Short mmCIF file of C-alpha atoms (C1' of nucleotides) in Angstrom, two decimals:
data_model
loop_
_atom_site.label_atom_id
_atom_site.label_comp_id
_atom_site.label_asym_id
_atom_site.label_seq_id
_atom_site.Cartn_x
_atom_site.Cartn_y
_atom_site.Cartn_z
CA MET J 890 0.00 0.00 0.00
CA GLN J 891 1.46 3.30 -1.04
CA SER J 892 2.20 5.72 1.77
CA ALA J 893 0.06 8.78 2.07
CA LEU J 894 2.98 10.98 1.01
CA GLU J 895 3.63 11.29 -2.69
CA MET J 896 7.22 12.20 -3.58
CA GLN J 897 8.70 14.08 -6.49
CA ASN J 898 11.09 12.13 -8.60
CA GLY J 899 14.83 12.42 -8.27
CA SER J 900 15.03 15.04 -5.59
CA HIS J 901 17.60 15.41 -2.85
CA TYR J 902 18.12 17.42 0.30
CA ARG J 903 21.43 18.23 1.89
CA ASP J 904 22.65 20.46 4.67
CA ALA J 905 25.55 20.44 7.12
CA HIS J 906 24.61 17.10 8.67
CA LEU J 907 21.68 15.57 6.86
CA ARG J 908 21.28 14.10 3.40
CA ILE J 909 18.07 12.75 1.99
CA ASP J 910 17.41 10.96 -1.26
CA PHE J 911 13.63 11.14 -1.67
CA GLU J 912 13.59 8.83 -4.65
CA ARG J 913 15.53 6.03 -3.02
CA ARG J 914 13.98 6.76 0.34
CA ALA J 915 17.42 6.91 1.90
CA ALA J 916 18.88 9.28 4.45
CA ALA J 917 22.23 9.80 6.15
CA LEU J 918 23.42 11.82 9.11
CA ASP J 919 27.04 12.97 9.07
CA SER J 920 27.59 10.43 6.26
CA LYS J 921 26.22 7.57 8.32
CA PRO J 922 23.14 5.93 6.79
CA LEU J 923 20.02 6.33 8.86
CA ILE J 924 17.83 3.32 9.40
CA LEU J 925 14.32 4.64 9.11
CA THR J 926 10.98 2.89 9.05
CA VAL J 927 8.53 3.77 6.33
CA LYS J 928 6.60 6.08 8.64
CA GLU J 929 9.70 7.74 10.01
CA PHE J 930 10.91 8.47 6.51
CA ASP J 931 7.56 9.80 5.38
CA LEU J 932 7.36 12.12 8.36
CA LEU J 933 10.91 13.37 7.92
CA ALA J 934 10.43 13.87 4.20
CA PHE J 935 7.27 15.86 4.69
CA LEU J 936 8.88 18.12 7.25
CA VAL J 937 11.99 18.65 5.16
CA LEU J 938 9.95 19.48 2.09
CA ASN J 939 8.26 22.14 4.20
CA ALA J 940 11.52 23.23 5.83
CA GLY J 941 11.36 26.47 7.74
CA MET J 942 7.58 26.45 7.90
CA ILE J 943 5.64 25.52 10.97
CA VAL J 944 3.37 22.62 10.11
CA SER J 945 0.36 21.97 12.26
CA PRO J 946 -0.28 18.56 13.78
CA THR J 947 -3.48 18.41 11.78
CA ALA J 948 -1.61 18.94 8.54
CA LEU J 949 0.91 16.26 9.46
CA LEU J 950 -1.73 13.74 10.45
CA THR J 951 -3.63 14.45 7.26
CA HIS J 952 -0.72 14.32 4.83
CA VAL J 953 1.50 11.69 6.43
CA TRP J 954 -1.10 9.48 8.03
CA GLY J 955 -4.06 10.13 5.81
CA TYR J 956 -6.18 10.78 8.88
CA SER J 957 -9.16 13.02 8.62
CA THR J 958 -9.14 16.19 10.66
CA GLU J 959 -10.35 16.14 14.25
CA VAL J 960 -8.56 12.95 15.13
CA ARG J 961 -7.25 13.09 18.71
CA THR J 962 -4.11 11.05 18.97
CA ARG J 963 -0.58 11.20 20.34
CA THR J 964 0.71 9.16 17.44
CA LEU J 965 2.43 12.11 15.80
CA ASP J 966 4.09 13.12 19.07
CA VAL J 967 5.50 9.68 19.56
CA HIS J 968 6.86 9.58 16.01
CA LEU J 969 8.43 13.00 16.40
CA SER J 970 10.10 11.70 19.52
CA ARG J 971 11.37 8.66 17.67
CA LEU J 972 12.65 10.80 14.85
CA ARG J 973 14.47 13.07 17.29
CA LYS J 974 16.12 10.03 18.72
CA VAL J 975 17.22 8.86 15.28
CA LEU J 976 18.57 12.32 14.49
CA ARG J 977 20.59 12.62 17.69
CA PRO J 978 22.45 14.73 18.59
CA TYR J 979 20.77 17.21 16.26
CA GLY J 980 17.23 16.03 16.87
CA ASP J 981 16.17 18.97 18.96
CA VAL J 982 17.69 21.36 16.47
CA TYR J 983 16.11 19.84 13.38
CA LEU J 984 12.70 19.21 14.87
CA GLU J 985 11.49 22.33 16.64
CA ARG J 986 8.18 22.18 18.41
CA VAL J 987 6.21 25.40 18.76
CA PHE J 988 3.82 25.20 21.66
CA ARG J 989 0.19 24.79 20.57
CA VAL J 990 1.06 25.64 17.00
CA GLY J 991 2.99 22.86 15.36
CA CYS J 992 6.35 21.59 14.32
CA ARG J 993 9.08 22.89 12.06
CA PHE J 994 12.06 21.36 10.38
CA GLN J 995 15.00 23.68 10.92
CA PRO J 996 17.83 23.19 8.44
CA CYS J 997 21.20 22.91 10.10
CA GLY J 998 24.18 24.96 9.08
CA ARG J 999 24.81 25.62 5.42
CA GLU J 1000 21.86 24.43 3.41
CA LEU J 1001 22.23 23.60 -0.22
CA GLN J 1002 19.41 24.01 -2.66
CA MET J 1003 17.12 21.09 -3.22
CA THR J 1004 18.18 19.62 -6.50
CA ALA J 1005 16.16 17.80 -9.05
CA MET T 1090 7.85 -21.35 -22.67
CA GLN T 1091 10.30 -18.57 -22.27
CA SER T 1092 10.60 -17.14 -18.80
CA ALA T 1093 9.17 -13.73 -18.10
CA LEU T 1094 12.67 -12.23 -17.88
CA GLU T 1095 14.33 -11.38 -21.14
CA MET T 1096 18.14 -11.38 -20.95
CA GLN T 1097 20.74 -9.41 -22.85
CA ASN T 1098 23.12 -11.56 -24.86
CA GLY T 1099 26.66 -12.28 -23.82
CA SER T 1100 26.89 -10.42 -20.56
CA HIS T 1101 28.66 -11.43 -17.38
CA TYR T 1102 28.77 -10.49 -13.75
CA ARG T 1103 31.64 -11.11 -11.36
CA ASP T 1104 32.56 -10.09 -7.85
CA ALA T 1105 34.62 -11.56 -5.03
CA HIS T 1106 32.57 -14.74 -4.78
CA LEU T 1107 29.96 -14.85 -7.50
CA ARG T 1108 30.16 -15.23 -11.26
CA ILE T 1109 27.22 -15.19 -13.59
CA ASP T 1110 27.07 -15.84 -17.30
CA PHE T 1111 23.70 -14.47 -18.36
CA GLU T 1112 23.98 -15.87 -21.86
CA ARG T 1113 24.72 -19.42 -20.78
CA ARG T 1114 22.48 -19.05 -17.76
CA ALA T 1115 25.30 -20.34 -15.55
CA ALA T 1116 26.51 -19.20 -12.17
CA ALA T 1117 29.32 -20.13 -9.83
CA LEU T 1118 30.11 -19.38 -6.21
CA ASP T 1119 33.79 -19.38 -5.22
CA SER T 1120 34.48 -21.18 -8.53
CA LYS T 1121 31.99 -23.92 -7.75
CA PRO T 1122 29.13 -24.15 -10.27
CA LEU T 1123 25.75 -23.37 -8.78
CA ILE T 1124 22.87 -25.63 -9.62
CA LEU T 1125 19.97 -23.29 -10.16
CA THR T 1126 16.45 -23.92 -11.38
CA VAL T 1127 15.07 -21.67 -14.09
CA LYS T 1128 13.18 -19.57 -11.58
CA GLU T 1129 16.09 -19.31 -9.21
CA PHE T 1130 18.33 -18.12 -12.02
CA ASP T 1131 15.78 -15.62 -13.30
CA LEU T 1132 15.33 -14.17 -9.83
CA LEU T 1133 19.05 -13.94 -9.21
CA ALA T 1134 19.70 -12.43 -12.63
CA PHE T 1135 17.04 -9.78 -12.16
CA LEU T 1136 18.41 -8.79 -8.78
CA VAL T 1137 22.00 -8.71 -10.00
CA LEU T 1138 21.07 -6.59 -13.00
CA ASN T 1139 19.53 -4.16 -10.54
CA ALA T 1140 22.42 -4.48 -8.07
CA GLY T 1141 22.48 -1.90 -5.34
CA MET T 1142 18.88 -0.87 -5.93
CA ILE T 1143 16.02 -1.90 -3.74
CA VAL T 1144 13.48 -3.73 -5.86
CA SER T 1145 9.94 -3.95 -4.60
CA PRO T 1146 8.18 -7.31 -4.32
CA THR T 1147 5.67 -6.04 -6.83
CA ALA T 1148 8.40 -5.30 -9.36
CA LEU T 1149 9.91 -8.74 -8.82
CA LEU T 1150 6.59 -10.56 -9.14
CA THR T 1151 5.80 -8.58 -12.27
CA HIS T 1152 9.14 -8.94 -14.02
CA VAL T 1153 10.23 -12.41 -12.91
CA TRP T 1154 6.86 -14.11 -12.58
CA GLY T 1155 4.82 -12.11 -15.00
CA TYR T 1156 2.17 -11.66 -12.33
CA SER T 1157 -0.06 -8.67 -12.45
CA THR T 1158 0.12 -6.22 -9.57
CA GLU T 1159 -2.02 -6.81 -6.51
CA VAL T 1160 -1.23 -10.51 -6.35
CA ARG T 1161 -0.93 -11.59 -2.72
CA THR T 1162 1.52 -14.45 -2.48
CA ARG T 1163 4.51 -15.65 -0.48
CA THR T 1164 6.02 -17.23 -3.57
CA LEU T 1165 8.74 -14.59 -3.84
CA ASP T 1166 9.67 -14.94 -0.17
CA VAL T 1167 10.04 -18.67 -0.50
CA HIS T 1168 12.23 -18.28 -3.56
CA LEU T 1169 14.40 -15.69 -1.86
CA SER T 1170 14.84 -18.13 0.98
CA ARG T 1171 15.81 -20.88 -1.47
CA LEU T 1172 18.23 -18.59 -3.20
CA ARG T 1173 19.82 -17.60 0.10
CA LYS T 1174 20.31 -21.26 0.81
CA VAL T 1175 21.98 -21.82 -2.56
CA LEU T 1176 24.24 -18.82 -1.97
CA ARG T 1177 25.38 -19.94 1.46
CA PRO T 1178 27.36 -18.79 3.31
CA TYR T 1179 26.96 -15.40 1.61
CA GLY T 1180 23.19 -15.62 1.14
CA ASP T 1181 22.35 -13.07 3.78
CA VAL T 1182 24.98 -10.71 2.48
CA TYR T 1183 23.97 -10.89 -1.18
CA LEU T 1184 20.23 -10.82 -0.64
CA GLU T 1185 19.33 -8.00 1.70
CA ARG T 1186 15.72 -7.56 2.62
CA VAL T 1187 14.50 -4.05 3.49
CA PHE T 1188 11.42 -4.28 5.63
CA ARG T 1189 8.23 -3.25 3.82
CA VAL T 1190 10.22 -1.85 0.95
CA GLY T 1191 11.82 -4.68 -1.00
CA CYS T 1192 14.95 -6.60 -1.70
CA ARG T 1193 18.41 -5.64 -2.86
CA PHE T 1194 21.32 -7.53 -4.30
CA GLN T 1195 24.46 -6.37 -2.51
CA PRO T 1196 27.67 -7.07 -4.45
CA CYS T 1197 30.32 -8.73 -2.35
CA GLY T 1198 33.86 -7.48 -2.08
CA ARG T 1199 35.64 -6.34 -5.22
CA GLU T 1200 33.13 -6.00 -7.96
CA LEU T 1201 34.22 -6.02 -11.54
CA GLN T 1202 32.35 -4.20 -14.25
CA MET T 1203 29.56 -5.98 -15.94
CA THR T 1204 30.96 -6.84 -19.35
CA ALA T 1205 29.19 -7.20 -22.64
"C1'" DG W 410 2.98 28.98 42.96
"C1'" DC W 411 -0.84 26.38 41.27
"C1'" DG W 412 -3.85 24.12 38.07
"C1'" DC W 413 -4.66 22.66 33.65
"C1'" DG W 414 -3.52 21.25 29.31
"C1'" DC W 415 0.16 20.19 26.12
"C1'" DT W 416 4.43 17.63 25.02
"C1'" DT W 417 7.96 14.05 25.57
"C1'" DT W 418 9.37 9.59 26.37
"C1'" DT W 419 9.06 4.75 27.34
"C1'" DA W 420 6.93 0.38 27.35
"C1'" DC W 421 3.64 -2.68 25.64
"C1'" DA W 422 0.47 -4.98 22.55
"C1'" DA W 423 -1.26 -6.07 18.18
"C1'" DG W 424 -0.92 -6.61 13.51
"C1'" DA W 425 1.75 -6.87 9.43
"C1'" DC W 426 5.62 -8.66 7.30
"C1'" DG W 427 9.43 -11.98 6.41
"C1'" DT W 428 11.73 -16.70 6.87
"C1'" DT W 429 11.73 -21.44 6.65
"C1'" DT W 430 10.00 -26.00 6.19
"C1'" DA W 431 6.92 -29.33 4.46
"C1'" DC W 432 3.60 -30.70 1.26
"C1'" DA W 433 1.00 -30.98 -3.05
"C1'" DT W 434 0.87 -30.74 -7.83
"C1'" DG W 435 2.51 -30.38 -12.40
"C1'" DT W 436 6.35 -31.20 -15.53
"C1'" DT W 437 10.06 -33.69 -17.41
"C1'" DG W 438 13.12 -37.50 -18.33
"C1'" DT W 439 13.81 -42.42 -18.53
"C1'" DA A 1172 4.41 -45.88 -15.73
"C1'" DC A 1173 7.44 -44.18 -12.59
"C1'" DA A 1174 10.96 -41.36 -10.50
"C1'" DA A 1175 12.95 -37.05 -10.05
"C1'" DC A 1176 12.61 -32.31 -10.14
"C1'" DA A 1177 10.50 -27.64 -10.05
"C1'" DT A 1178 7.46 -24.57 -8.06
"C1'" DG A 1179 3.42 -22.65 -5.68
"C1'" DT A 1180 1.33 -22.56 -1.28
"C1'" DA A 1181 0.12 -23.32 3.66
"C1'" DA A 1182 1.52 -23.05 8.09
"C1'" DA A 1183 4.40 -22.17 11.98
"C1'" DC A 1184 7.32 -19.06 13.85
"C1'" DG A 1185 10.23 -14.97 14.28
"C1'" DT A 1186 10.83 -10.06 13.52
"C1'" DC A 1187 9.54 -5.42 12.85
"C1'" DT A 1188 6.51 -1.50 12.82
"C1'" DT A 1189 3.28 1.34 14.73
"C1'" DG A 1190 -0.55 2.91 17.59
"C1'" DT A 1191 -1.61 3.73 22.24
"C1'" DA A 1192 -1.43 4.15 27.34
"C1'" DA A 1193 0.72 6.05 30.97
"C1'" DA A 1194 4.02 8.58 33.57
"C1'" DA A 1195 6.53 12.57 33.89
"C1'" DG A 1196 7.99 17.08 32.37
"C1'" DC A 1197 6.86 21.58 30.61
"C1'" DG A 1198 4.30 25.92 29.18
"C1'" DC A 1199 0.98 29.15 30.14
"C1'" DG A 1200 -2.73 31.77 32.33
"C1'" DC A 1201 -4.27 33.27 36.59
#
DNA sequence: GCGCGCTTTTACAAGACGTTTACATGTTGT
DNA sequence: ACAACATGTAAACGTCTTGTAAAAGCGCGC
C-alpha cells in the first residue's frame, strides 16, 4: 500500500549534517546511513519538504497518516520523539516544536538548494 | 515457454565470490558451479542486473513471474529463501531484505564491471 | 505557585511482514 | 508408468513497525 505521502522524482536534500534521497527513500546523518521505518521516513520527508515552515499537527496527520481532521491522537508526538532520537544529537535542532502551533524542520548549518 | 525475464546476450557479472554468465544461464560461487532452477536463475539475474537498488516485491513478481500487480503471495519470499540457501554462506549478504520496501542484491567485495 | 492542558518519552500490545519447512501438484526424463 | 525435479502454497514461527497508554515534564494563564 502506497504511503500517504507522494514524492517528487529524483530530488535530494542536503545540509551540514543531513542528506536525503527522496527517490531512493534513503537518508544519512554525518555520512552515516540512517535506518528509518517507512513512517519515520515519510514524516521526515514531509517536514523537510516544508523546511522552515511551521506545520500543524493536523496537517501532518492528514498528509502523512491520511487521517481526517479532528482525530485526537498522540501518534504524531511519539513519532516525532522517535525521529528526534534517530537524528541525535541534532534532533532537537532539526525538529522544533512550537507550543500549541505545530512543528518545524530547521535546516542545520549551510543548506544547499534542493536539486532535481 | 520462455521465462518472463528477457536477458541481454553475452553479458557477465563477477565479484569476489559470485560469477554469472547471463547468456549461458550459468553461475558459480567461489568457482563452484551453482545448480539453479530456471526460476532461481531468473530471480538472481534480475536482482543482479539491478544491483544496489532496492526492488519492490511487486516489481519482482511482475518482471520475474509475469504476475499482475495486486497478487498476494509468499512465492517470492520462498524463492528468496531458497536462493539464500543456494548462496550460502553469503546468502544473507547478497540478498538484503529491506522491511516493507523490497529486496536488494548487494555485491560482495571487489566488484568487476559488468561486461558485454 | 498552582492548576490545567500540552508535550515528551518509554513500554507494551497487536498486527503486518518476512523466513523457513513441508507438502502438493505439475512437468520432465527415462 | 514411474521417479525425479521444479514450483506454488500453507503453516508455523520470528521479527519489525506502529498505535496507544501512561508517567513525567513543561508551558501558560491566573
